[in-house]
Amino acid sequence: MTAPRVVVLAGGVGGSKFTLGVREALARRGAPEATVVANTGDDLWLSGVRLQPDVDSLVYALAGVNDTQRGWGRSGDTERVNAELQAWGAGWPWFTLGDLDLGTHLARTGWLREGQTPTQVIERMSQRWPLGVHLLPMTDAEVDTQVELRDGSSIHFQEWWTRHRAALEPAAFHNPGIRDARPAPGVVEAIAAADVVLIAPSNPVVSIGPILAVPGIRDALRSAPGSVVGVSPIIGGRVVRGMADVCLAAIGVETSAAAVGAHYGARTGDGILDAWLLAEEDAGSADEVAEHSIRPVVTPLWMTDAVASGAIVDAALAAAFDAAGW
Ligand code: GDP
Ligand code: CA
């Protein structure tokens, strides 16, 4: 199959790097644009505006306006409004909002207040910047992530991640209200129509976890007629970037490529994967993955640029076609 219909489940920065590769690999094949389902579990209200960090990471990266040096926000951004907010004591002193970034949040908040859904807001954002993918939020419901600490108290994920740099030991992650959330319009339909669903090498706990927790999405993956292929975010037993290891420890999963694959599980069992891409550094765990009835595929997993990510997507598509017996 040269022009597969592809769906991607993605978080922010890792999800963006991977999605640039998906766009590249599909364009090379003349395939239709992928549908990218973004985690919205990181979303929050701050100083009266709605932030959607993972959606914005994807939008900025796909539009080519992201700050690649810093790893978040817009390139060439300034912080005049942020300084003024801090002078007022508004917002969080440890959470910087760039001026251009605030423009996005104000536009989004205005449209939401006018009654548009997050799905419609993202559609509108992609009119300004054609993204080369069909970007959807996982849900239109307002869901956030609370980190339960060992003393029983809870704080917002962004406070735990950005202010405390994940240094407070988490007992659990919760997405209050997610049981009543529904997948955004088009999400389940896209999965049902896909030849391949790719799980980006995003944080398994706080990026992919919330997407899978939206009632209906896991079932859609389990019954999808296409193949489901995941990409390990762990290389050589380490998180490449960020603090996913702390998140994994909290849910009792070892920081290893095989353990994360087993955490997602095989579709032939009660999981979601047909195949799992492991880095060359983790070639030794391929057998362990196979023991979980997931097809292991060993390939370089460093997403240094869109071409490197595109090569990962090539390997994932090849694995999908093998798994489906094409
Ligand atoms: P966030 O929402 O911005 O935290 O980003 P994601 O959840 O989408 O992705 C974060 C994860 O990407 C990290 O936990 C890393 O394990 C993973 N990651 C980052 N760079 C790479 C890379 O080059 N290769 C692979 N395989 N994983 C990566
Ligand atoms: Ca995120």
Short mmCIF file of C-alpha atoms and ligand atoms in Angstrom, two decimals:
data_model
loop_
_atom_site.label_atom_id
_atom_site.label_comp_id
_atom_site.label_asym_id
_atom_site.label_seq_id
_atom_site.Cartn_x
_atom_site.Cartn_y
_atom_site.Cartn_z
CA MET A 1 0.00 0.00 0.00
CA THR A 2 1.66 3.21 -1.11
CA ALA A 3 -0.87 5.76 0.13
CA PRO A 4 -2.04 4.64 3.57
CA ARG A 5 -4.62 6.49 5.67
CA VAL A 6 -2.81 7.25 8.91
CA VAL A 7 -3.92 8.37 12.37
CA VAL A 8 -1.38 9.52 14.97
CA LEU A 9 -1.89 9.84 18.72
CA ALA A 10 0.48 12.55 19.96
CA GLY A 11 1.60 14.67 22.89
CA GLY A 12 3.48 17.95 22.61
CA VAL A 13 7.18 18.14 21.86
CA GLY A 14 7.91 14.45 21.16
CA GLY A 15 4.58 14.25 19.34
CA SER A 16 5.49 17.25 17.18
CA LYS A 17 8.88 15.90 16.17
CA PHE A 18 7.23 12.63 15.20
CA THR A 19 4.36 14.32 13.36
CA LEU A 20 6.82 16.30 11.21
CA GLY A 21 8.15 12.90 10.12
CA VAL A 22 4.64 11.57 9.47
CA ARG A 23 3.92 14.56 7.24
CA GLU A 24 7.21 14.06 5.40
CA ALA A 25 6.77 10.30 4.91
CA LEU A 26 3.16 10.62 3.69
CA ALA A 27 3.95 13.51 1.32
CA ARG A 28 6.67 11.33 -0.24
CA ARG A 29 4.04 8.65 -0.88
CA GLY A 30 1.38 11.04 -2.16
CA ALA A 31 -0.78 9.74 0.70
CA PRO A 32 -3.68 11.72 2.20
CA GLU A 33 -2.92 13.99 5.18
CA ALA A 34 -2.72 12.13 8.48
CA THR A 35 -5.23 12.77 11.24
CA VAL A 36 -3.36 13.73 14.40
CA VAL A 37 -5.17 13.32 17.72
CA ALA A 38 -3.60 15.65 20.27
CA ASN A 39 -3.49 15.19 24.02
CA THR A 40 -5.48 17.93 25.74
CA GLY A 41 -4.91 16.57 29.24
CA ASP A 42 -2.31 19.30 29.89
CA ASP A 43 -4.78 22.10 29.22
CA LEU A 44 -5.47 24.81 31.77
CA TRP A 45 -6.93 28.20 32.48
CA LEU A 46 -4.40 30.86 33.48
CA SER A 47 -4.98 34.60 33.78
CA GLY A 48 -8.33 34.14 32.12
CA VAL A 49 -7.05 32.42 29.00
CA ARG A 50 -7.24 28.82 27.89
CA LEU A 51 -3.88 27.16 27.28
CA GLN A 52 -3.55 23.99 25.21
CA PRO A 53 0.17 23.25 25.46
CA ASP A 54 0.32 20.08 23.38
CA VAL A 55 -2.02 21.40 20.67
CA ASP A 56 0.09 24.55 20.44
CA SER A 57 3.36 22.60 20.29
CA LEU A 58 1.92 20.66 17.35
CA VAL A 59 0.50 23.74 15.62
CA TYR A 60 3.67 25.80 16.01
CA ALA A 61 5.97 22.96 14.91
CA LEU A 62 3.86 22.06 11.87
CA ALA A 63 3.59 25.74 10.92
CA GLY A 64 7.35 26.12 11.34
CA VAL A 65 7.02 28.96 13.87
CA ASN A 66 8.15 27.07 16.98
CA ASP A 67 11.21 27.89 19.06
CA THR A 68 13.40 24.89 18.35
CA GLN A 69 16.22 26.08 20.64
CA ARG A 70 14.11 26.47 23.75
CA GLY A 71 11.83 23.56 22.87
CA TRP A 72 8.51 25.32 23.50
CA GLY A 73 6.58 28.39 22.38
CA ARG A 74 7.07 30.65 19.37
CA SER A 75 10.42 31.54 17.86
CA GLY A 76 11.47 35.14 18.36
CA ASP A 77 8.90 35.68 21.10
CA THR A 78 9.13 38.44 23.70
CA GLU A 79 7.77 38.60 27.26
CA ARG A 80 6.47 42.13 27.74
CA VAL A 81 2.94 41.10 28.68
CA ASN A 82 4.30 38.37 30.94
CA ALA A 83 6.37 40.94 32.86
CA GLU A 84 3.27 43.08 33.29
CA LEU A 85 1.21 40.09 34.48
CA GLN A 86 3.91 39.32 37.04
CA ALA A 87 3.94 42.95 38.19
CA TRP A 88 0.21 42.54 38.85
CA GLY A 89 0.84 39.27 40.65
CA ALA A 90 -1.40 37.54 38.09
CA GLY A 91 -0.87 34.02 36.81
CA TRP A 92 2.04 31.92 38.02
CA PRO A 93 5.48 33.54 38.50
CA TRP A 94 7.21 30.35 37.32
CA PHE A 95 5.12 29.95 34.17
CA THR A 96 6.17 32.21 31.29
CA LEU A 97 3.74 33.18 28.57
CA GLY A 98 5.30 34.76 25.47
CA ASP A 99 3.61 37.71 23.79
CA LEU A 100 2.98 35.90 20.48
CA ASP A 101 1.89 32.82 22.40
CA LEU A 102 -0.58 34.95 24.38
CA GLY A 103 -1.99 36.12 21.04
CA THR A 104 -2.87 32.48 20.31
CA HIS A 105 -4.41 32.00 23.77
CA LEU A 106 -6.49 35.18 23.47
CA ALA A 107 -7.75 34.20 20.01
CA ARG A 108 -8.63 30.71 21.25
CA THR A 109 -10.32 31.97 24.41
CA GLY A 110 -12.37 34.48 22.40
CA TRP A 111 -13.60 31.79 20.03
CA LEU A 112 -14.39 29.42 22.89
CA ARG A 113 -16.34 32.17 24.65
CA GLU A 114 -18.29 32.73 21.42
CA GLY A 115 -19.37 29.10 21.64
CA GLN A 116 -16.98 27.36 19.30
CA THR A 117 -15.66 23.96 20.32
CA PRO A 118 -11.92 23.21 20.70
CA THR A 119 -12.22 21.14 17.49
CA GLN A 120 -13.58 24.18 15.63
CA VAL A 121 -10.95 26.45 17.16
CA ILE A 122 -8.13 24.19 15.95
CA GLU A 123 -9.73 24.06 12.49
CA ARG A 124 -9.72 27.84 12.47
CA MET A 125 -6.09 27.97 13.57
CA SER A 126 -5.15 25.66 10.69
CA GLN A 127 -6.68 28.10 8.21
CA ARG A 128 -3.98 30.62 9.07
CA TRP A 129 -1.24 27.99 8.91
CA PRO A 130 -1.98 25.00 6.70
CA LEU A 131 -0.51 22.26 8.86
CA GLY A 132 -0.33 19.42 6.35
CA VAL A 133 -2.21 17.19 8.80
CA HIS A 134 -5.77 17.12 10.10
CA LEU A 135 -5.32 18.08 13.75
CA LEU A 136 -8.00 17.10 16.26
CA PRO A 137 -8.13 17.41 20.05
CA MET A 138 -8.70 14.08 21.83
CA THR A 139 -11.94 15.54 23.25
CA ASP A 140 -13.86 18.80 23.27
CA ALA A 141 -14.48 18.36 27.02
CA GLU A 142 -12.38 20.36 29.48
CA VAL A 143 -10.13 17.83 31.13
CA ASP A 144 -6.92 18.54 33.01
CA THR A 145 -4.31 16.48 34.81
CA GLN A 146 -3.93 16.52 38.58
CA VAL A 147 -0.91 15.02 40.26
CA GLU A 148 -1.68 13.33 43.57
CA LEU A 149 1.31 13.60 45.88
CA ARG A 150 2.39 11.16 48.58
CA ASP A 151 0.82 13.31 51.33
CA GLY A 152 -2.56 12.96 49.63
CA SER A 153 -2.69 16.54 48.30
CA SER A 154 -3.05 17.28 44.60
CA ILE A 155 -1.58 19.93 42.33
CA HIS A 156 -2.10 20.79 38.67
CA PHE A 157 0.20 18.90 36.32
CA GLN A 158 1.77 22.13 35.04
CA GLU A 159 2.70 23.18 38.56
CA TRP A 160 4.26 19.78 39.25
CA TRP A 161 6.09 19.66 35.90
CA THR A 162 7.20 23.26 35.39
CA ARG A 163 7.53 24.65 38.91
CA HIS A 164 8.75 21.54 40.71
CA ARG A 165 10.44 19.88 37.71
CA ALA A 166 8.74 16.62 38.71
CA ALA A 167 10.80 16.56 41.92
CA LEU A 168 7.79 15.90 44.19
CA GLU A 169 7.16 12.19 44.22
CA PRO A 170 3.82 11.46 42.54
CA ALA A 171 1.44 8.84 43.90
CA ALA A 172 -0.95 8.97 40.94
CA PHE A 173 -2.15 11.02 37.99
CA HIS A 174 -5.81 11.87 37.65
CA ASN A 175 -7.87 13.40 34.85
CA PRO A 176 -10.97 14.57 36.73
CA GLY A 177 -14.08 14.37 34.58
CA ILE A 178 -12.52 12.25 31.87
CA ARG A 179 -15.02 9.44 32.39
CA ASP A 180 -17.74 11.77 31.12
CA ALA A 181 -15.66 13.05 28.20
CA ARG A 182 -16.35 11.90 24.68
CA PRO A 183 -13.85 11.65 21.82
CA ALA A 184 -13.86 14.81 19.69
CA PRO A 185 -15.94 14.51 16.51
CA GLY A 186 -13.97 12.61 13.88
CA VAL A 187 -11.53 10.84 16.23
CA VAL A 188 -13.22 7.44 16.41
CA GLU A 189 -14.26 7.70 12.75
CA ALA A 190 -10.67 8.38 11.66
CA ILE A 191 -9.37 5.41 13.68
CA ALA A 192 -12.03 3.17 12.15
CA ALA A 193 -11.08 4.30 8.63
CA ALA A 194 -7.29 4.17 9.12
CA ASP A 195 -4.93 1.67 7.53
CA VAL A 196 -2.44 2.44 10.29
CA VAL A 197 -2.65 4.06 13.71
CA LEU A 198 0.68 5.29 15.06
CA ILE A 199 1.31 5.91 18.75
CA ALA A 200 3.94 8.68 18.81
CA PRO A 201 6.97 8.38 21.13
CA SER A 202 5.25 10.72 23.57
CA ASN A 203 5.07 10.47 27.35
CA PRO A 204 3.09 7.23 27.90
CA VAL A 205 1.59 8.44 31.19
CA VAL A 206 0.66 12.10 30.77
CA SER A 207 0.46 12.45 26.96
CA ILE A 208 -0.77 9.14 25.53
CA GLY A 209 -2.39 8.09 28.85
CA PRO A 210 -5.10 10.79 28.81
CA ILE A 211 -5.91 10.12 25.13
CA LEU A 212 -6.45 6.42 25.89
CA ALA A 213 -8.51 7.36 28.95
CA VAL A 214 -11.15 9.18 26.90
CA PRO A 215 -13.98 6.62 26.87
CA GLY A 216 -14.27 5.11 23.41
CA ILE A 217 -10.74 5.73 22.13
CA ARG A 218 -9.13 2.57 23.52
CA ASP A 219 -12.05 0.48 22.23
CA ALA A 220 -11.73 2.15 18.82
CA LEU A 221 -8.05 1.16 18.71
CA ARG A 222 -8.78 -2.39 19.83
CA SER A 223 -11.38 -2.88 17.11
CA ALA A 224 -9.61 -0.86 14.40
CA PRO A 225 -9.37 -2.71 11.10
CA GLY A 226 -5.92 -1.20 10.45
CA SER A 227 -2.72 -1.97 12.33
CA VAL A 228 -1.63 -0.17 15.49
CA VAL A 229 2.08 0.54 15.73
CA GLY A 230 3.77 2.30 18.64
CA VAL A 231 7.16 3.99 18.83
CA SER A 232 9.21 3.78 22.02
CA PRO A 233 9.89 7.11 23.75
CA ILE A 234 12.60 5.33 25.76
CA ILE A 235 16.00 4.80 24.18
CA GLY A 236 18.64 2.70 25.93
CA GLY A 237 16.63 2.68 29.16
CA ARG A 238 16.46 6.46 29.36
CA VAL A 239 13.91 9.13 28.58
CA VAL A 240 15.42 11.18 25.84
CA ARG A 241 14.15 14.42 27.24
CA GLY A 242 11.90 15.49 30.10
CA MET A 243 10.83 13.52 33.16
CA ALA A 244 8.75 10.66 31.81
CA ASP A 245 10.71 8.25 34.04
CA VAL A 246 9.15 9.82 37.14
CA CYS A 247 5.70 9.45 35.58
CA LEU A 248 6.33 5.82 34.65
CA ALA A 249 7.59 4.99 38.16
CA ALA A 250 4.36 6.40 39.61
CA ILE A 251 2.27 3.92 37.62
CA GLY A 252 4.67 1.06 38.36
CA VAL A 253 6.22 0.79 34.90
CA GLU A 254 9.97 0.47 34.50
CA THR A 255 11.74 3.05 32.30
CA SER A 256 12.57 0.64 29.50
CA ALA A 257 11.35 0.29 25.93
CA ALA A 258 10.07 -3.25 26.57
CA ALA A 259 8.20 -2.27 29.74
CA VAL A 260 6.44 0.62 27.99
CA GLY A 261 5.49 -1.69 25.11
CA ALA A 262 4.12 -4.20 27.62
CA HIS A 263 2.27 -1.39 29.38
CA TYR A 264 0.44 -0.59 26.12
CA GLY A 265 -0.04 -4.34 25.62
CA ALA A 266 -0.88 -6.51 22.63
CA ARG A 267 -4.15 -6.21 20.75
CA THR A 268 -4.34 -9.99 20.78
CA GLY A 269 -4.48 -9.64 24.59
CA ASP A 270 -6.17 -6.70 26.28
CA GLY A 271 -3.86 -3.99 24.90
CA ILE A 272 -3.60 -1.76 21.87
CA LEU A 273 -0.42 -2.69 19.94
CA ASP A 274 0.31 -4.89 16.96
CA ALA A 275 3.93 -3.78 16.63
CA TRP A 276 6.40 -1.78 18.74
CA LEU A 277 9.40 0.10 17.43
CA LEU A 278 12.51 -0.21 19.59
CA ALA A 279 15.77 1.69 19.23
CA GLU A 280 18.91 -0.15 18.17
CA GLU A 281 20.18 0.47 21.72
CA ASP A 282 17.30 -1.72 22.93
CA ALA A 283 17.68 -4.52 20.38
CA GLY A 284 18.34 -6.89 23.30
CA SER A 285 14.73 -6.46 24.52
CA ALA A 286 13.14 -7.49 21.22
CA ASP A 287 12.51 -11.02 22.51
CA GLU A 288 10.85 -9.68 25.63
CA VAL A 289 8.49 -7.61 23.44
CA ALA A 290 7.72 -10.66 21.28
CA GLU A 291 6.90 -12.64 24.46
CA HIS A 292 4.11 -10.13 25.03
CA SER A 293 2.72 -11.03 21.57
CA ILE A 294 3.78 -7.67 20.16
CA ARG A 295 5.90 -7.67 17.01
CA PRO A 296 9.22 -5.96 17.81
CA VAL A 297 10.88 -3.82 15.14
CA VAL A 298 14.39 -2.53 15.81
CA THR A 299 15.30 0.71 14.07
CA PRO A 300 17.05 4.04 14.87
CA LEU A 301 14.65 6.16 16.94
CA TRP A 302 16.47 9.48 17.28
CA MET A 303 14.21 12.23 15.92
CA THR A 304 17.00 14.65 15.06
CA ASP A 305 15.05 16.23 12.19
CA ALA A 306 12.00 15.62 9.98
CA VAL A 307 13.97 13.29 7.71
CA ALA A 308 15.09 11.12 10.65
CA SER A 309 11.51 11.09 11.98
CA GLY A 310 10.27 10.28 8.47
CA ALA A 311 12.54 7.23 8.41
CA ILE A 312 10.99 6.08 11.72
CA VAL A 313 7.56 6.47 10.14
CA ASP A 314 8.72 4.44 7.12
CA ALA A 315 9.71 1.63 9.51
CA ALA A 316 6.38 1.92 11.34
CA LEU A 317 4.40 1.73 8.09
CA ALA A 318 6.43 -1.26 6.93
CA ALA A 319 5.70 -2.97 10.27
CA ALA A 320 2.00 -2.19 9.88
CA PHE A 321 1.89 -3.72 6.44
CA ASP A 322 3.76 -6.82 7.66
CA ALA A 323 1.38 -7.15 10.59
CA ALA A 324 -1.61 -6.93 8.26
CA GLY A 325 -0.06 -9.43 5.88
CA TRP A 326 0.05 -7.01 2.93
P1 GDP B 1 5.36 16.88 25.83
O1 GDP B 1 3.87 16.76 25.77
O2 GDP B 1 5.85 18.18 25.32
O3 GDP B 1 5.94 16.46 27.13
O4 GDP B 1 5.92 15.86 24.76
P2 GDP B 1 5.51 14.38 24.40
O5 GDP B 1 4.79 13.70 25.50
O6 GDP B 1 4.89 14.36 23.05
O7 GDP B 1 6.94 13.73 24.22
C1 GDP B 1 7.87 13.65 25.28
C2 GDP B 1 8.65 12.37 25.11
O8 GDP B 1 9.27 12.35 23.83
C3 GDP B 1 9.79 12.26 26.08
O9 GDP B 1 9.33 11.58 27.23
C4 GDP B 1 10.84 11.44 25.33
O10 GDP B 1 10.86 10.15 25.86
C5 GDP B 1 10.33 11.42 23.89
N1 GDP B 1 11.32 11.85 22.92
C6 GDP B 1 11.84 13.09 22.76
N2 GDP B 1 12.76 13.10 21.76
C7 GDP B 1 12.80 11.83 21.26
C8 GDP B 1 13.56 11.17 20.22
O11 GDP B 1 14.38 11.79 19.52
N3 GDP B 1 13.29 9.85 20.01
C9 GDP B 1 12.39 9.14 20.75
N4 GDP B 1 12.20 7.85 20.48
N5 GDP B 1 11.68 9.72 21.76
C10 GDP B 1 11.89 11.03 22.00
CA CA B 2 2.30 17.52 27.14
#
